mmCIF file of C-alpha atoms in Angstrom:
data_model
loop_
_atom_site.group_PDB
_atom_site.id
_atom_site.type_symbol
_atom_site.label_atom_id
_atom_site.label_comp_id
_atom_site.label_asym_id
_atom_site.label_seq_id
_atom_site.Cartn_x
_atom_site.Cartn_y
_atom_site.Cartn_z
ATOM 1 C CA UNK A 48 -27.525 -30.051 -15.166
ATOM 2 C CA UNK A 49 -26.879 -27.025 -13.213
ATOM 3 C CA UNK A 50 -30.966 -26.765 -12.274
ATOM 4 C CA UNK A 51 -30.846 -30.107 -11.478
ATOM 5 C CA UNK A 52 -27.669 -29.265 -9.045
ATOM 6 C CA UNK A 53 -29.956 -25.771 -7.844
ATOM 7 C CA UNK A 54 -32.579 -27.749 -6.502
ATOM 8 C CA UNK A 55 -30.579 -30.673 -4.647
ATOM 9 C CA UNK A 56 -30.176 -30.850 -0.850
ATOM 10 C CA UNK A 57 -26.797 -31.260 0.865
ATOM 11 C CA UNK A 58 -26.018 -35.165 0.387
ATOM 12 C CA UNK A 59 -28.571 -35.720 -2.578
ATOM 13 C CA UNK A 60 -27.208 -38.016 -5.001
ATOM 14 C CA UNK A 61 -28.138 -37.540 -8.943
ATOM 15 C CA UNK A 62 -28.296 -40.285 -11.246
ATOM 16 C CA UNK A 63 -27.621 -39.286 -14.491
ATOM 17 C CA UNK A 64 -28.887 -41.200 -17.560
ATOM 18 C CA UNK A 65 -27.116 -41.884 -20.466
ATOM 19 C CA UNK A 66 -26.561 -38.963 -23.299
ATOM 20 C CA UNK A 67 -24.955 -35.605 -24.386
ATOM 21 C CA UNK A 68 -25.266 -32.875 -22.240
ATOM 22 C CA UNK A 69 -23.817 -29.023 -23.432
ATOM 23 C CA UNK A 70 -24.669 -27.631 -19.953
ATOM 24 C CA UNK A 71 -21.686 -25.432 -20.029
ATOM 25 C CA UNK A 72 -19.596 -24.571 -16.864
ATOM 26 C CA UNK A 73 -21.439 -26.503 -14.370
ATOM 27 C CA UNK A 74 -21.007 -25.169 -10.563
ATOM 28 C CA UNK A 75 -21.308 -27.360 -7.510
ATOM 29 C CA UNK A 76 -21.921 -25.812 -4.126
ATOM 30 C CA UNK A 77 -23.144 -28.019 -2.053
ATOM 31 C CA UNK A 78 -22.089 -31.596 -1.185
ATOM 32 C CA UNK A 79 -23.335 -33.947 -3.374
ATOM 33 C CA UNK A 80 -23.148 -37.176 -5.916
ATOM 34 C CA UNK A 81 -22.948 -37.280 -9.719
ATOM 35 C CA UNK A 82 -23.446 -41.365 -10.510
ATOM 36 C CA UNK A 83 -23.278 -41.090 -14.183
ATOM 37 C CA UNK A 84 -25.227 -44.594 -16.071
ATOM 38 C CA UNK A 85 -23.497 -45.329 -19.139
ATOM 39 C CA UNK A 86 -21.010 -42.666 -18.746
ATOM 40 C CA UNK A 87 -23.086 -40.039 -20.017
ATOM 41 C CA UNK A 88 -21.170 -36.967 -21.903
ATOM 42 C CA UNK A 89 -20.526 -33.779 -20.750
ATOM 43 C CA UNK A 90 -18.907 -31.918 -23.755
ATOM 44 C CA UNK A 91 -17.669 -28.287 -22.929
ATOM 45 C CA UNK A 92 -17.689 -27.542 -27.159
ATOM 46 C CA UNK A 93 -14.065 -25.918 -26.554
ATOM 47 C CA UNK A 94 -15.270 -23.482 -24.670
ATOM 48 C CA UNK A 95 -15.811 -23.955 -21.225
ATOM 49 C CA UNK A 96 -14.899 -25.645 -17.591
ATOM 50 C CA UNK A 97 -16.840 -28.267 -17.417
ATOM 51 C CA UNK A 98 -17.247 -29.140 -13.507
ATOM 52 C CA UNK A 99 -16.023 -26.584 -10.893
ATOM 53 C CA UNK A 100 -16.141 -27.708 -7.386
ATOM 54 C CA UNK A 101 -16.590 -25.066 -4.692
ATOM 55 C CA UNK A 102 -17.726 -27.361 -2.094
ATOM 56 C CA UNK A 103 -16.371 -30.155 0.311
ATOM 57 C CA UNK A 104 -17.465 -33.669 0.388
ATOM 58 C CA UNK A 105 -18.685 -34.100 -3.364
ATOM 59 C CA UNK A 106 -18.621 -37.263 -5.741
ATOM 60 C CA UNK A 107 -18.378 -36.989 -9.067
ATOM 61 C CA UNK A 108 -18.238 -40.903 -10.893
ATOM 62 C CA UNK A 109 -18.969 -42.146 -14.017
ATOM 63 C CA UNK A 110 -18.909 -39.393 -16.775
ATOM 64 C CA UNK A 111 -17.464 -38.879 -20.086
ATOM 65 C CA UNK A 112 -15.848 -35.150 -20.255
ATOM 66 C CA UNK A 113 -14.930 -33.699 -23.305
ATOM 67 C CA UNK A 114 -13.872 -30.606 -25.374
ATOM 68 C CA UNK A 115 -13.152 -27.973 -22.618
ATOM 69 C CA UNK A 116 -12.279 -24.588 -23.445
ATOM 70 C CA UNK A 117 -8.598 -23.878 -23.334
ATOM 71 C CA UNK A 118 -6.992 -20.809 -21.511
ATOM 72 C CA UNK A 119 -3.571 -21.163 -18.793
ATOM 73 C CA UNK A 120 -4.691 -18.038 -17.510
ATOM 74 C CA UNK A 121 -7.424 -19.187 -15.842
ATOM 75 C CA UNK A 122 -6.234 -22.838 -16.333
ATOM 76 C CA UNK A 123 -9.265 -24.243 -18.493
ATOM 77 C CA UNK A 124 -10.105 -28.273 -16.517
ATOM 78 C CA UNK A 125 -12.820 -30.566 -17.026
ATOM 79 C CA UNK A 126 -13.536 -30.881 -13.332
ATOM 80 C CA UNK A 127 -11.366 -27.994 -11.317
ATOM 81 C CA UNK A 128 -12.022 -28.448 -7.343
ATOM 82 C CA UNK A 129 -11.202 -25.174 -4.968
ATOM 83 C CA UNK A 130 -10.507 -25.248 -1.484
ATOM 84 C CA UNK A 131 -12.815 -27.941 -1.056
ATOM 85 C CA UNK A 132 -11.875 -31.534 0.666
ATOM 86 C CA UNK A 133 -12.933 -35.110 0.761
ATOM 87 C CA UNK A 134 -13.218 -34.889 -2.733
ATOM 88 C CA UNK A 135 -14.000 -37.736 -5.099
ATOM 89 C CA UNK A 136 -13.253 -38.449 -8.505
ATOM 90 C CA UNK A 137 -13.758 -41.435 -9.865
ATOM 91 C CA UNK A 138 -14.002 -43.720 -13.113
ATOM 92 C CA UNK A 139 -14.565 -41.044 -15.109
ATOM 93 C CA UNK A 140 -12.868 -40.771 -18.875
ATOM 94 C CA UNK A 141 -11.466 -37.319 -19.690
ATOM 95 C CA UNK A 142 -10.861 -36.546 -23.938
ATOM 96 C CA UNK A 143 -9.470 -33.456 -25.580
ATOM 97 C CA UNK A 144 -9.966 -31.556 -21.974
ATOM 98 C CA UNK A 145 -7.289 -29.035 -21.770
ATOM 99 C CA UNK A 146 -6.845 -29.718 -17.830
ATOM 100 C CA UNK A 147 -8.083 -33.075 -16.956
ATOM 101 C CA UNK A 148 -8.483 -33.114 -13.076
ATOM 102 C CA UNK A 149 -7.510 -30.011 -11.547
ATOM 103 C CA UNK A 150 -7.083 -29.753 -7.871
ATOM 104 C CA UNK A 151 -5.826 -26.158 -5.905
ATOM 105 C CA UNK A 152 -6.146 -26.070 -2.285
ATOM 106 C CA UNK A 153 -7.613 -29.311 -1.608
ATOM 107 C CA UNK A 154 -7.354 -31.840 1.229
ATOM 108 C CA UNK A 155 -8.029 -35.806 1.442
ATOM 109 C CA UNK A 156 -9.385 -35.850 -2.551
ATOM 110 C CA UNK A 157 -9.773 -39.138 -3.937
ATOM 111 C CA UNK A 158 -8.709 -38.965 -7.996
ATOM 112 C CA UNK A 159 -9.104 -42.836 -8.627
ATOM 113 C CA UNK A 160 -9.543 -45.432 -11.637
ATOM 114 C CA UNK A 161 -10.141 -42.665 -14.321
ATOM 115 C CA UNK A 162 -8.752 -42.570 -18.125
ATOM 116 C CA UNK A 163 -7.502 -39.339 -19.242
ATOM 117 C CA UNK A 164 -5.965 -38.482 -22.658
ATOM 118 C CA UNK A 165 -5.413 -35.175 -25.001
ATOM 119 C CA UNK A 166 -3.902 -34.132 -27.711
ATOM 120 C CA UNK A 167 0.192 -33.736 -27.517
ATOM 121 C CA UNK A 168 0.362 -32.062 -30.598
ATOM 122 C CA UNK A 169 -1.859 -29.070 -29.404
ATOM 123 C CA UNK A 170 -0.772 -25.577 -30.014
ATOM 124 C CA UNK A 171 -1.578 -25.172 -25.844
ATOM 125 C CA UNK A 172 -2.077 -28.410 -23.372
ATOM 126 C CA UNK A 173 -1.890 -28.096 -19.859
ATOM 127 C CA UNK A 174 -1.477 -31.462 -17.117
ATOM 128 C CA UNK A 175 -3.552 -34.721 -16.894
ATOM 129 C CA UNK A 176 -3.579 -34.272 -13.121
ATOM 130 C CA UNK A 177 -2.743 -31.339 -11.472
ATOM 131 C CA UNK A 178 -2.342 -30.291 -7.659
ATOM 132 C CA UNK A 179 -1.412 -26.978 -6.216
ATOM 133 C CA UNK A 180 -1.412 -26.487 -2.485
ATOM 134 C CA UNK A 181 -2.785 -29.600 -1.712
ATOM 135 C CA UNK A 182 -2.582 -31.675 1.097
ATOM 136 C CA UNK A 183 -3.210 -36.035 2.110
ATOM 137 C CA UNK A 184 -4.585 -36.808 -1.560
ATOM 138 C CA UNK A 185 -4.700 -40.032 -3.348
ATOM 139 C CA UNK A 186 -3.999 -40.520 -6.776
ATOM 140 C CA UNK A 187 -4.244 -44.043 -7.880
ATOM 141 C CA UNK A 188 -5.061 -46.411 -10.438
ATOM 142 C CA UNK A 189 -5.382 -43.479 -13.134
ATOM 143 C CA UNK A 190 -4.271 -44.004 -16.762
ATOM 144 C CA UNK A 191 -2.979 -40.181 -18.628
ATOM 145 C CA UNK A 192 -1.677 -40.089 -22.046
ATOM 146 C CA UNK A 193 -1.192 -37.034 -24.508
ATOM 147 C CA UNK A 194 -0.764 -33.795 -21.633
ATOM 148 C CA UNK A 195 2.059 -31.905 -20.952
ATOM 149 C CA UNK A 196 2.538 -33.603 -17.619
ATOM 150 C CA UNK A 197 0.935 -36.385 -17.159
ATOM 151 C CA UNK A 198 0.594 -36.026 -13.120
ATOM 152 C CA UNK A 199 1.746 -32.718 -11.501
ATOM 153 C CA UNK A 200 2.574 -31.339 -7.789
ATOM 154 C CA UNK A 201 3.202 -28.053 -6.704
ATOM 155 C CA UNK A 202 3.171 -27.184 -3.185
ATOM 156 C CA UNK A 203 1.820 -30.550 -2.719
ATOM 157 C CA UNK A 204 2.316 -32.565 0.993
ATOM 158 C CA UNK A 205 1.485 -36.135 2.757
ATOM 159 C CA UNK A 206 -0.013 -37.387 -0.307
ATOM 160 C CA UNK A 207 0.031 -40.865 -2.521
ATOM 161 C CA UNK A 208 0.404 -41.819 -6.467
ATOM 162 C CA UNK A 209 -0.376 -45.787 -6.569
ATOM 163 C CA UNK A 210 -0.697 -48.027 -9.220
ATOM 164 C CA UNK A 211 -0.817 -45.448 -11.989
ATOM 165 C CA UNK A 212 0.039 -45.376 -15.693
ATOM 166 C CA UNK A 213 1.191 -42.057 -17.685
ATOM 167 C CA UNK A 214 2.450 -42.641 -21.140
ATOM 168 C CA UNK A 215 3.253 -40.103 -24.079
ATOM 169 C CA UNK A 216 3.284 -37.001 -22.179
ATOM 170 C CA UNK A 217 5.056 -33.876 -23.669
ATOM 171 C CA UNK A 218 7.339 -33.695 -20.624
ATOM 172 C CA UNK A 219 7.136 -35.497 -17.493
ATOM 173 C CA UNK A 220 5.386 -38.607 -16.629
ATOM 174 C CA UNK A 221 5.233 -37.296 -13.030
ATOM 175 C CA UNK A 222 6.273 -33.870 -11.976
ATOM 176 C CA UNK A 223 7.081 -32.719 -8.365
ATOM 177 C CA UNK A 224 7.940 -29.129 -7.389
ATOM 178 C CA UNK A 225 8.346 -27.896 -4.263
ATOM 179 C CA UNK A 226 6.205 -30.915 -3.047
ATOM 180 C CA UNK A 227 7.480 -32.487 0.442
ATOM 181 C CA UNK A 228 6.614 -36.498 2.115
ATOM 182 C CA UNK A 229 5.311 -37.727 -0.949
ATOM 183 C CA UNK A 230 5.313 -41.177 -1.752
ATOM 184 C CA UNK A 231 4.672 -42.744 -4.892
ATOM 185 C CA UNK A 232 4.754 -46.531 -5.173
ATOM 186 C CA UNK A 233 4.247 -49.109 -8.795
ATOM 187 C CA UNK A 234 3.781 -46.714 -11.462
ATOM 188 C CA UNK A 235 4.826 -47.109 -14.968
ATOM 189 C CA UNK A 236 5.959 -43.885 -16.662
ATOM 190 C CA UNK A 237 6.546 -44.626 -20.501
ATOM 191 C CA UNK A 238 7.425 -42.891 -23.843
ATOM 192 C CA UNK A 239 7.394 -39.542 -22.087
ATOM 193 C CA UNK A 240 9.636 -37.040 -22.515
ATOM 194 C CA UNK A 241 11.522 -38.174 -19.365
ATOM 195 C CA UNK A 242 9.875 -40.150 -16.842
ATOM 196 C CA UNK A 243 9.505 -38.104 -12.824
ATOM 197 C CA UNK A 244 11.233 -34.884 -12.265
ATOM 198 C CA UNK A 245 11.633 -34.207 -8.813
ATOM 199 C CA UNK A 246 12.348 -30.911 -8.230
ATOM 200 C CA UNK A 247 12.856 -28.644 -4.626
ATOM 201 C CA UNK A 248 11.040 -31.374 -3.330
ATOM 202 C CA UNK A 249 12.206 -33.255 -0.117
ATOM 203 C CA UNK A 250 11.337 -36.758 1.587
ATOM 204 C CA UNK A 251 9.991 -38.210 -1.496
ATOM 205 C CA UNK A 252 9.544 -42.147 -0.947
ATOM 206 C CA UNK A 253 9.650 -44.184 -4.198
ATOM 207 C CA UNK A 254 9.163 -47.698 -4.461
ATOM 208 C CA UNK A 255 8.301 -50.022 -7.009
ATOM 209 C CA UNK A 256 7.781 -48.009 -10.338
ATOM 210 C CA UNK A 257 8.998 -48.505 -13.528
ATOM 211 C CA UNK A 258 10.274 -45.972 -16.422
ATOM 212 C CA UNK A 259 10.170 -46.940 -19.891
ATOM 213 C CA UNK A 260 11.715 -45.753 -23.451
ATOM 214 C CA UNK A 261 11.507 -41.945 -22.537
ATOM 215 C CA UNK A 262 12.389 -40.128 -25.617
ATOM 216 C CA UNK A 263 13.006 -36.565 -24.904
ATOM 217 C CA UNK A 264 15.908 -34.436 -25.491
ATOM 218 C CA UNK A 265 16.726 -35.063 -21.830
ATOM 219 C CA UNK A 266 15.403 -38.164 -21.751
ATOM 220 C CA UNK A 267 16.388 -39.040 -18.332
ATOM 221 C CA UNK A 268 13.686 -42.241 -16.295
ATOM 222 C CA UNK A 269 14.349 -39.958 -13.230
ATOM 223 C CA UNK A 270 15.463 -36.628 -12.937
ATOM 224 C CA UNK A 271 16.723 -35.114 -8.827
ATOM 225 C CA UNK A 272 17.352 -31.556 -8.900
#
């Protein structure tokens, strides 16, 4: 995969066929498509990243990603985008990945219609969705079981959670910190430890969601601090 990526132009699209690819940590520089047919699989064999994105405007659609490594030092994801934008990830299905979709310094990333489950009882698991220092990003129509958080924001602003489901998560179903005029409109957060904590956060809008049979030890639906 990463020849394949080496030799592609700026706006190339790849098609890739159906299979199981060990490729590794897989790098992608340039803007570009990955159409996966057949949701071909990407495993990482517990070991590595499996996509890092380093580069604006880049598609990735269709895969199967499992079995990343595991680390929260260096916060182990199966696809990790830097201080990229107009990112897009979509309709992919994330297994035993110990980040699913990671996103740091990102603006106007798409993370839409993709399944995304782990394994709660994990000795380490780190978030389904995750956001640091982000900024206008979309997260919709995603379903995250099994993570410690199922969706998380830190220092996240102007940005969207739509039509989402997260269910048995460790802790939160959503989880804002220090994450100002966010909106996030018909969700269902269920069996999680408690359903959204929104923490040092400010001008949160929340319509339409719905918290279900949360089950931890502060099992509150919604939790203002």
């Amino acid at each position: 995969m990463q020849q394949a990526l080496d030799r592609a132009y700026p706006g190339d699209t790849i098609l890739i066929k159906p299979g199981v690819y060990h490729s590794g940590n897989v790098v992608v520089r340039i803007p570009i498509t990955l159409l996966g047919e057949g949701y071909p699989v990407f495993d990482g064999d517990g070991k590595f990243e499996i996509f890092t994105i380093g580069a604006p405007n880049v598609t990735i659609q269709g895969l199967r990603i499992i079995h990343s490594g595991h680390g929260s030092i260096e916060d182990v994801a199966g696809i990790k985008a830097i201080q990229s934008r107009n990112i897009k990830v979509i309709d992919n299905q994330f297994d035993h990945t110990f980040f699913g979709v990671y996103l740091a310094n990102c603006r106007n990333a798409l993370v839409k219609g993709n399944v995304l489950s782990s394994d709660p009882s994990a000795p380490e698991i780190g978030n389904g969705i995750h956001a640091w220092k982000c900024d206008s990003i979309h997260i919709q129509s995603n379903t995250v079981h099994g993570h410690r958080d199922g969706i998380y924001f830190e220092f996240v602003t102007n940005s969207l959670i739509e039509g989402n489901m997260s269910y048995n998560n460790m802790r939160y179903g959503l989880h804002f910190m220090f994450s100002h005029h966010d909106t996030y409109i018909s969700n269902t957060f269920r069996d999680n430890g408690a359903g959204v904590a929104v923490m040092y956060t400010q001008g949160v809008t929340m319509i339409n969601n719905r918290f279900l049979d949360n089950r931890g030890s502060s099992s509150y639906g919604l939790l203002l601090k």
